[in-house]
Amino acid sequence: MTINQPFQYILKLCLLTTILNGLTINIATAEVQTFGQAGRHGVDGRPGRNGISASEQKIRASQQLQTVDLTGTDGEAGESATSGEHASGCQQPKKAANVCGVKGGNGGNGGDGGNGGKGGNVTLYFDSLSQLKNVVLRNGGGRAGSGGNGGQAGDGCNCTQPRWTVNYCTWAFMAQRLNVANATWTEVERKLFRCSGDAFYDEKENRPKPHPPDANYRYGWKYIGLSQQKTFTCDNGESGNRGRKGADGQPGRYGQVSLVQGNDIPKEQISYSDRISLLSNKTISLLKNNWLEKTGLRSLLGTASDVRDTYRLLQDVAIAVNYTPFIKR
């Protein structure tokens, strides 16, 4: 085509050039594309149930041997989590772009262990300290449940080829006038297309798609040759994160032991009220239950007992008050 050709044909070729821009490959991009299907995350483990606390109980010591078990039950172990899935569909593409494999799934977190149940509180009545040796008492707390294991991490997609080179060849887009005797082929523009770099092979297998002719022109492509080479890379996908181990539960605490010498706990009387006229020369008895914190319980009970060494001992404090009215002289 020469500059003297009709202006309408020049406009037609400009329009055709715009269409061809969509057929070329952009090789300047630095975007990293991922490949594969990311692995799904593992499922968290179920937490263990807490142990059952023992109920409170009253015991009467005697000359007969007796065993009382008020131990709390153990907490359940936490359930282990499932592992994260490996990434799938990891066929590495040979794109004209840098690629990276997708990530594997994270392992689930292990379930927390259950807490041990509490030991039962005990009120132990006795007449003499020697009777306590006949009582084997166990009121420890239940053991803590262990935390479940975290799930394994899934593997990401790995590369089969860490580096590769893509060739780009130049093709000239040509146009020839129709209905003009001995019209020559005129180069409109040049474009880059992906190719092998082997002229014979590219002419046969990698020729760009032909553009259909119109009323005024026929079109074609002319192979120019290898023009550019670009190297691309592949990075392996990361593995997921391993799930954490569940926290162990807390052991149950010992129940409290209260020792009472006698058959019952006296009813407290720490206050008294009446009309003043009825209080004259009257003796008022008050009673306060005083609990002493002591140690050495394990030496008082039977040898197979499992108790906390501290205990409470009831000590009654009785006060007699004689009310005498004050007479002003």
CSV table of C-alpha atoms in Angstrom, one decimal:
chain,number,residue,atom,x,y,z
A,1,MET,CA,0.0,0.0,0.0
A,2,THR,CA,1.3,3.5,-0.9
A,3,ILE,CA,0.4,6.9,0.6
A,4,ASN,CA,-1.4,7.8,-2.7
A,5,GLN,CA,-4.1,5.1,-2.2
A,6,PRO,CA,-7.6,6.3,-1.3
A,7,PHE,CA,-8.1,7.5,2.2
A,8,GLN,CA,-11.0,5.1,2.9
A,9,TYR,CA,-8.6,2.1,2.5
A,10,ILE,CA,-6.2,3.7,4.9
A,11,LEU,CA,-9.0,4.0,7.5
A,12,LYS,CA,-9.9,0.3,6.9
A,13,LEU,CA,-6.4,-0.8,7.6
A,14,CYS,CA,-6.2,1.3,10.7
A,15,LEU,CA,-9.4,-0.4,12.0
A,16,LEU,CA,-7.9,-3.8,11.2
A,17,THR,CA,-4.8,-2.9,13.1
A,18,THR,CA,-6.9,-2.2,16.2
A,19,ILE,CA,-8.5,-5.6,15.9
A,20,LEU,CA,-5.1,-7.3,15.7
A,21,ASN,CA,-3.9,-5.8,18.9
A,22,GLY,CA,-6.2,-8.2,20.7
A,23,LEU,CA,-4.4,-11.2,19.2
A,24,THR,CA,-0.9,-10.5,20.5
A,25,ILE,CA,0.6,-11.7,23.7
A,26,ASN,CA,1.7,-9.2,26.4
A,27,ILE,CA,5.1,-10.3,27.5
A,28,ALA,CA,6.0,-7.3,29.7
A,29,THR,CA,3.8,-8.3,32.7
A,30,ALA,CA,5.5,-9.3,35.9
A,31,GLU,CA,2.3,-10.7,37.4
A,32,VAL,CA,2.7,-14.1,39.3
A,33,GLN,CA,-0.1,-16.5,38.5
A,34,THR,CA,-1.0,-19.4,40.8
A,35,PHE,CA,-1.9,-22.9,39.7
A,36,GLY,CA,-3.7,-25.8,41.4
A,37,GLN,CA,-6.5,-26.1,43.9
A,38,ALA,CA,-5.6,-25.0,47.5
A,39,GLY,CA,-6.0,-27.7,50.1
A,40,ARG,CA,-8.9,-27.5,52.5
A,41,HIS,CA,-8.2,-26.8,56.2
A,42,GLY,CA,-8.4,-29.7,58.7
A,43,VAL,CA,-11.3,-29.8,61.2
A,44,ASP,CA,-10.7,-28.8,64.8
A,45,GLY,CA,-11.0,-31.5,67.5
A,46,ARG,CA,-13.9,-31.6,69.9
A,47,PRO,CA,-13.0,-30.5,73.5
A,48,GLY,CA,-13.1,-33.1,76.2
A,49,ARG,CA,-16.0,-33.0,78.7
A,50,ASN,CA,-15.3,-32.0,82.2
A,51,GLY,CA,-15.3,-34.7,84.9
A,52,ILE,CA,-18.1,-35.0,87.4
A,53,SER,CA,-17.7,-33.6,90.9
A,54,ALA,CA,-18.5,-35.9,93.8
A,55,SER,CA,-21.4,-34.9,96.1
A,56,GLU,CA,-21.0,-33.8,99.7
A,57,GLN,CA,-21.3,-36.5,102.4
A,58,LYS,CA,-21.5,-37.0,106.2
A,59,ILE,CA,-19.6,-39.9,107.8
A,60,ARG,CA,-19.7,-41.3,111.3
A,61,ALA,CA,-16.4,-42.9,112.5
A,62,SER,CA,-16.7,-46.0,114.6
A,63,GLN,CA,-14.7,-49.1,115.6
A,64,GLN,CA,-15.5,-50.7,112.2
A,65,LEU,CA,-13.3,-50.2,109.2
A,66,GLN,CA,-15.0,-48.3,106.4
A,67,THR,CA,-13.9,-47.0,103.0
A,68,VAL,CA,-15.5,-43.9,101.4
A,69,ASP,CA,-14.6,-42.9,97.9
A,70,LEU,CA,-15.7,-39.4,96.9
A,71,THR,CA,-13.1,-38.9,94.1
A,72,GLY,CA,-14.1,-36.7,91.2
A,73,THR,CA,-14.1,-38.3,87.8
A,74,ASP,CA,-11.4,-37.6,85.2
A,75,GLY,CA,-11.8,-35.1,82.5
A,76,GLU,CA,-12.0,-36.4,79.0
A,77,ALA,CA,-9.1,-36.1,76.6
A,78,GLY,CA,-9.6,-33.6,73.8
A,79,GLU,CA,-10.2,-35.0,70.3
A,80,SER,CA,-7.3,-34.8,67.8
A,81,ALA,CA,-7.9,-32.6,64.8
A,82,THR,CA,-7.8,-33.8,61.2
A,83,SER,CA,-4.9,-32.9,58.9
A,84,GLY,CA,-5.0,-30.2,56.3
A,85,GLU,CA,-5.5,-31.5,52.7
A,86,HIS,CA,-2.7,-31.4,50.2
A,87,ALA,CA,-3.2,-29.1,47.3
A,88,SER,CA,-4.7,-30.8,44.2
A,89,GLY,CA,-4.6,-30.3,40.4
A,90,CYS,CA,-0.9,-29.4,40.6
A,91,GLN,CA,-0.1,-29.8,36.9
A,92,GLN,CA,2.3,-26.9,36.3
A,93,PRO,CA,1.3,-24.8,33.3
A,94,LYS,CA,3.8,-23.6,30.8
A,95,LYS,CA,2.4,-20.2,30.5
A,96,ALA,CA,4.3,-17.1,29.5
A,97,ALA,CA,4.1,-15.9,33.0
A,98,ASN,CA,5.8,-16.5,36.4
A,99,VAL,CA,3.7,-19.0,38.3
A,100,CYS,CA,3.5,-20.2,41.9
A,101,GLY,CA,1.8,-23.3,43.4
A,102,VAL,CA,-1.1,-22.8,45.7
A,103,LYS,CA,-0.8,-23.5,49.4
A,104,GLY,CA,-1.7,-26.7,51.3
A,105,GLY,CA,-4.4,-26.7,54.0
A,106,ASN,CA,-3.8,-25.8,57.6
A,107,GLY,CA,-4.1,-28.6,60.1
A,108,GLY,CA,-7.0,-28.3,62.6
A,109,ASN,CA,-6.4,-27.4,66.2
A,110,GLY,CA,-6.6,-30.1,68.8
A,111,GLY,CA,-9.5,-30.0,71.3
A,112,ASP,CA,-8.8,-28.8,74.8
A,113,GLY,CA,-8.8,-31.5,77.5
A,114,GLY,CA,-11.6,-31.5,80.1
A,115,ASN,CA,-11.1,-30.5,83.7
A,116,GLY,CA,-11.1,-33.1,86.4
A,117,GLY,CA,-14.2,-33.2,88.7
A,118,LYS,CA,-13.8,-31.9,92.2
A,119,GLY,CA,-13.6,-34.3,95.2
A,120,GLY,CA,-16.6,-34.3,97.6
A,121,ASN,CA,-16.6,-32.3,100.8
A,122,VAL,CA,-16.9,-34.5,103.9
A,123,THR,CA,-18.1,-33.8,107.5
A,124,LEU,CA,-16.6,-36.6,109.7
A,125,TYR,CA,-18.1,-37.2,113.1
A,126,PHE,CA,-16.1,-39.1,115.8
A,127,ASP,CA,-16.0,-39.7,119.5
A,128,SER,CA,-12.2,-40.3,119.9
A,129,LEU,CA,-9.3,-39.6,117.5
A,130,SER,CA,-8.4,-43.3,117.4
A,131,GLN,CA,-11.7,-44.0,115.5
A,132,LEU,CA,-10.4,-41.9,112.6
A,133,LYS,CA,-7.8,-44.6,111.8
A,134,ASN,CA,-10.7,-46.9,110.8
A,135,VAL,CA,-11.8,-44.5,108.0
A,136,VAL,CA,-10.1,-44.8,104.6
A,137,LEU,CA,-11.2,-41.6,102.8
A,138,ARG,CA,-10.5,-40.7,99.2
A,139,ASN,CA,-11.8,-37.3,98.0
A,140,GLY,CA,-9.2,-36.2,95.5
A,141,GLY,CA,-10.1,-34.4,92.3
A,142,GLY,CA,-10.2,-36.2,89.0
A,143,ARG,CA,-7.3,-36.1,86.6
A,144,ALA,CA,-7.1,-33.5,83.9
A,145,GLY,CA,-7.9,-34.6,80.3
A,146,SER,CA,-5.0,-34.2,77.9
A,147,GLY,CA,-5.3,-31.9,74.9
A,148,GLY,CA,-5.9,-33.4,71.5
A,149,ASN,CA,-3.1,-33.4,68.9
A,150,GLY,CA,-3.1,-30.7,66.1
A,151,GLY,CA,-3.5,-31.9,62.5
A,152,GLN,CA,-0.7,-32.2,60.1
A,153,ALA,CA,-0.2,-29.5,57.5
A,154,GLY,CA,-1.1,-30.2,53.9
A,155,ASP,CA,1.6,-29.8,51.1
A,156,GLY,CA,1.3,-27.1,48.5
A,157,CYS,CA,1.7,-27.6,44.7
A,158,ASN,CA,5.3,-28.1,43.7
A,159,CYS,CA,6.9,-27.2,40.5
A,160,THR,CA,8.1,-29.8,38.0
A,161,GLN,CA,10.2,-27.2,36.0
A,162,PRO,CA,11.6,-24.3,38.0
A,163,ARG,CA,12.7,-22.2,35.0
A,164,TRP,CA,11.8,-22.2,31.3
A,165,THR,CA,12.2,-19.9,28.3
A,166,VAL,CA,9.5,-18.7,25.9
A,167,ASN,CA,10.4,-17.6,22.4
A,168,TYR,CA,8.6,-14.8,20.6
A,169,CYS,CA,8.7,-14.5,16.8
A,170,THR,CA,7.9,-11.5,14.7
A,171,TRP,CA,5.2,-11.8,12.0
A,172,ALA,CA,4.4,-9.1,9.5
A,173,PHE,CA,0.7,-8.5,8.7
A,174,MET,CA,0.4,-8.1,5.0
A,175,ALA,CA,-2.4,-6.8,2.8
A,176,GLN,CA,-3.0,-7.0,-1.0
A,177,ARG,CA,-5.4,-4.9,-3.1
A,178,LEU,CA,-8.1,-6.8,-4.9
A,179,ASN,CA,-9.2,-5.9,-8.4
A,180,VAL,CA,-5.9,-4.3,-9.1
A,181,ALA,CA,-3.6,-5.8,-11.7
A,182,ASN,CA,-0.2,-7.0,-10.4
A,183,ALA,CA,-1.0,-5.5,-6.9
A,184,THR,CA,1.9,-6.1,-4.5
A,185,TRP,CA,1.6,-7.3,-0.9
A,186,THR,CA,2.1,-4.4,1.5
A,187,GLU,CA,3.2,-4.7,5.1
A,188,VAL,CA,0.7,-3.1,7.5
A,189,GLU,CA,2.5,-3.7,10.8
A,190,ARG,CA,4.5,-6.3,12.8
A,191,LYS,CA,3.4,-8.3,15.8
A,192,LEU,CA,5.0,-10.7,18.3
A,193,PHE,CA,3.6,-14.2,18.8
A,194,ARG,CA,4.8,-17.1,20.9
A,195,CYS,CA,6.8,-19.6,18.8
A,196,SER,CA,9.3,-22.3,18.9
A,197,GLY,CA,12.1,-20.4,17.1
A,198,ASP,CA,12.3,-23.0,14.4
A,199,ALA,CA,11.2,-21.3,11.1
A,200,PHE,CA,10.0,-24.4,9.4
A,201,TYR,CA,8.0,-25.6,12.3
A,202,ASP,CA,6.6,-22.1,13.1
A,203,GLU,CA,5.6,-21.5,9.4
A,204,LYS,CA,3.5,-24.7,9.6
A,205,GLU,CA,2.3,-25.0,13.2
A,206,ASN,CA,2.4,-21.5,14.8
A,207,ARG,CA,1.1,-19.3,12.0
A,208,PRO,CA,-1.3,-16.7,13.4
A,209,LYS,CA,-4.9,-17.1,12.4
A,210,PRO,CA,-5.7,-15.6,9.0
A,211,HIS,CA,-8.0,-12.6,8.8
A,212,PRO,CA,-10.9,-13.1,6.4
A,213,PRO,CA,-10.7,-11.0,3.2
A,214,ASP,CA,-13.1,-8.2,2.5
A,215,ALA,CA,-14.3,-6.5,-0.7
A,216,ASN,CA,-11.1,-4.6,-1.2
A,217,TYR,CA,-8.2,-6.6,0.3
A,218,ARG,CA,-6.9,-10.0,1.0
A,219,TYR,CA,-4.7,-10.5,4.1
A,220,GLY,CA,-1.9,-12.8,5.2
A,221,TRP,CA,1.0,-13.2,7.6
A,222,LYS,CA,4.7,-13.2,6.7
A,223,TYR,CA,7.2,-14.9,9.1
A,224,ILE,CA,10.1,-12.6,10.0
A,225,GLY,CA,11.9,-14.7,12.6
A,226,LEU,CA,12.8,-15.1,16.3
A,227,SER,CA,12.9,-11.7,18.0
A,228,GLN,CA,12.7,-12.2,21.8
A,229,GLN,CA,13.3,-14.8,24.5
A,230,LYS,CA,11.9,-14.4,28.0
A,231,THR,CA,12.7,-16.6,31.0
A,232,PHE,CA,9.9,-17.4,33.5
A,233,THR,CA,10.1,-19.1,36.9
A,234,CYS,CA,8.0,-21.3,39.1
A,235,ASP,CA,7.9,-21.3,42.9
A,236,ASN,CA,6.7,-24.2,45.0
A,237,GLY,CA,3.5,-23.6,46.9
A,238,GLU,CA,3.8,-23.3,50.7
A,239,SER,CA,2.7,-26.0,53.1
A,240,GLY,CA,-0.1,-25.1,55.4
A,241,ASN,CA,0.4,-24.5,59.1
A,242,ARG,CA,0.4,-27.3,61.5
A,243,GLY,CA,-2.5,-27.2,64.0
A,244,ARG,CA,-1.8,-26.5,67.6
A,245,LYS,CA,-2.1,-29.1,70.3
A,246,GLY,CA,-5.1,-28.6,72.6
A,247,ALA,CA,-4.5,-27.3,76.1
A,248,ASP,CA,-4.6,-29.8,78.9
A,249,GLY,CA,-7.4,-29.5,81.3
A,250,GLN,CA,-7.1,-28.6,85.0
A,251,PRO,CA,-7.0,-31.3,87.7
A,252,GLY,CA,-9.9,-31.3,90.1
A,253,ARG,CA,-9.2,-30.1,93.6
A,254,TYR,CA,-9.5,-32.0,96.8
A,255,GLY,CA,-12.7,-31.8,98.7
A,256,GLN,CA,-12.7,-30.2,102.2
A,257,VAL,CA,-12.8,-32.4,105.3
A,258,SER,CA,-14.4,-31.1,108.5
A,259,LEU,CA,-13.9,-33.0,111.8
A,260,VAL,CA,-16.6,-32.8,114.4
A,261,GLN,CA,-16.2,-34.5,117.8
A,262,GLY,CA,-19.7,-35.6,118.8
A,263,ASN,CA,-22.9,-36.5,117.1
A,264,ASP,CA,-23.8,-33.2,115.5
A,265,ILE,CA,-22.9,-29.6,114.9
A,266,PRO,CA,-24.5,-27.5,117.7
A,267,LYS,CA,-26.8,-24.7,116.6
A,268,GLU,CA,-25.2,-21.4,117.0
A,269,GLN,CA,-26.7,-18.8,119.3
A,270,ILE,CA,-24.7,-15.6,118.9
A,271,SER,CA,-27.4,-13.1,119.8
A,272,TYR,CA,-30.4,-12.7,122.1
A,273,SER,CA,-33.2,-10.3,122.3
A,274,ASP,CA,-36.0,-9.8,124.8
A,275,ARG,CA,-37.8,-7.1,126.8
A,276,ILE,CA,-35.5,-5.4,129.3
A,277,SER,CA,-38.0,-6.1,132.1
A,278,LEU,CA,-37.5,-9.8,131.5
A,279,LEU,CA,-33.7,-9.7,131.4
A,280,SER,CA,-33.1,-8.7,135.0
A,281,ASN,CA,-30.7,-11.1,136.8
A,282,LYS,CA,-31.1,-13.6,133.9
A,283,THR,CA,-28.2,-15.7,132.6
A,284,ILE,CA,-28.0,-15.7,128.8
A,285,SER,CA,-26.1,-18.6,127.1
A,286,LEU,CA,-24.4,-17.8,123.7
A,287,LEU,CA,-22.7,-20.4,121.4
A,288,LYS,CA,-20.4,-19.8,118.5
A,289,ASN,CA,-19.0,-22.6,116.2
A,290,ASN,CA,-15.4,-21.8,115.6
A,291,TRP,CA,-13.6,-23.7,112.8
A,292,LEU,CA,-9.9,-24.1,113.3
A,293,GLU,CA,-7.7,-24.6,110.3
A,294,LYS,CA,-5.3,-27.4,111.0
A,295,THR,CA,-2.8,-29.7,109.2
A,296,GLY,CA,-2.0,-33.4,109.6
A,297,LEU,CA,-5.2,-35.1,108.4
A,298,ARG,CA,-3.3,-37.8,106.6
A,299,SER,CA,-1.7,-39.0,109.8
A,300,LEU,CA,-5.2,-39.2,111.5
A,301,LEU,CA,-7.0,-41.3,108.8
A,302,GLY,CA,-6.4,-44.8,107.5
A,303,THR,CA,-3.2,-45.3,105.6
A,304,ALA,CA,-4.8,-45.8,102.2
A,305,SER,CA,-6.6,-42.5,102.3
A,306,ASP,CA,-6.1,-39.8,99.6
A,307,VAL,CA,-7.0,-36.5,101.1
A,308,ARG,CA,-5.6,-33.0,101.4
A,309,ASP,CA,-3.5,-32.7,104.6
A,310,THR,CA,-5.3,-29.6,105.8
A,311,TYR,CA,-8.7,-29.9,107.5
A,312,ARG,CA,-11.1,-28.0,109.7
A,313,LEU,CA,-11.8,-28.9,113.4
A,314,LEU,CA,-14.9,-27.7,115.1
A,315,GLN,CA,-14.3,-25.9,118.4
A,316,ASP,CA,-17.4,-24.7,120.2
A,317,VAL,CA,-17.1,-21.4,122.2
A,318,ALA,CA,-19.8,-21.1,124.8
A,319,ILE,CA,-20.4,-17.8,126.7
A,320,ALA,CA,-22.7,-17.3,129.7
A,321,VAL,CA,-23.8,-13.7,130.3
A,322,ASN,CA,-25.6,-12.6,133.5
A,323,TYR,CA,-27.6,-9.4,132.9
A,324,THR,CA,-27.8,-7.1,135.9
A,325,PRO,CA,-29.5,-3.8,135.3
A,326,PHE,CA,-27.6,-0.7,136.3
A,327,ILE,CA,-29.4,1.4,139.0
A,328,LYS,CA,-28.5,5.0,139.3
A,329,ARG,CA,-28.1,6.2,142.9
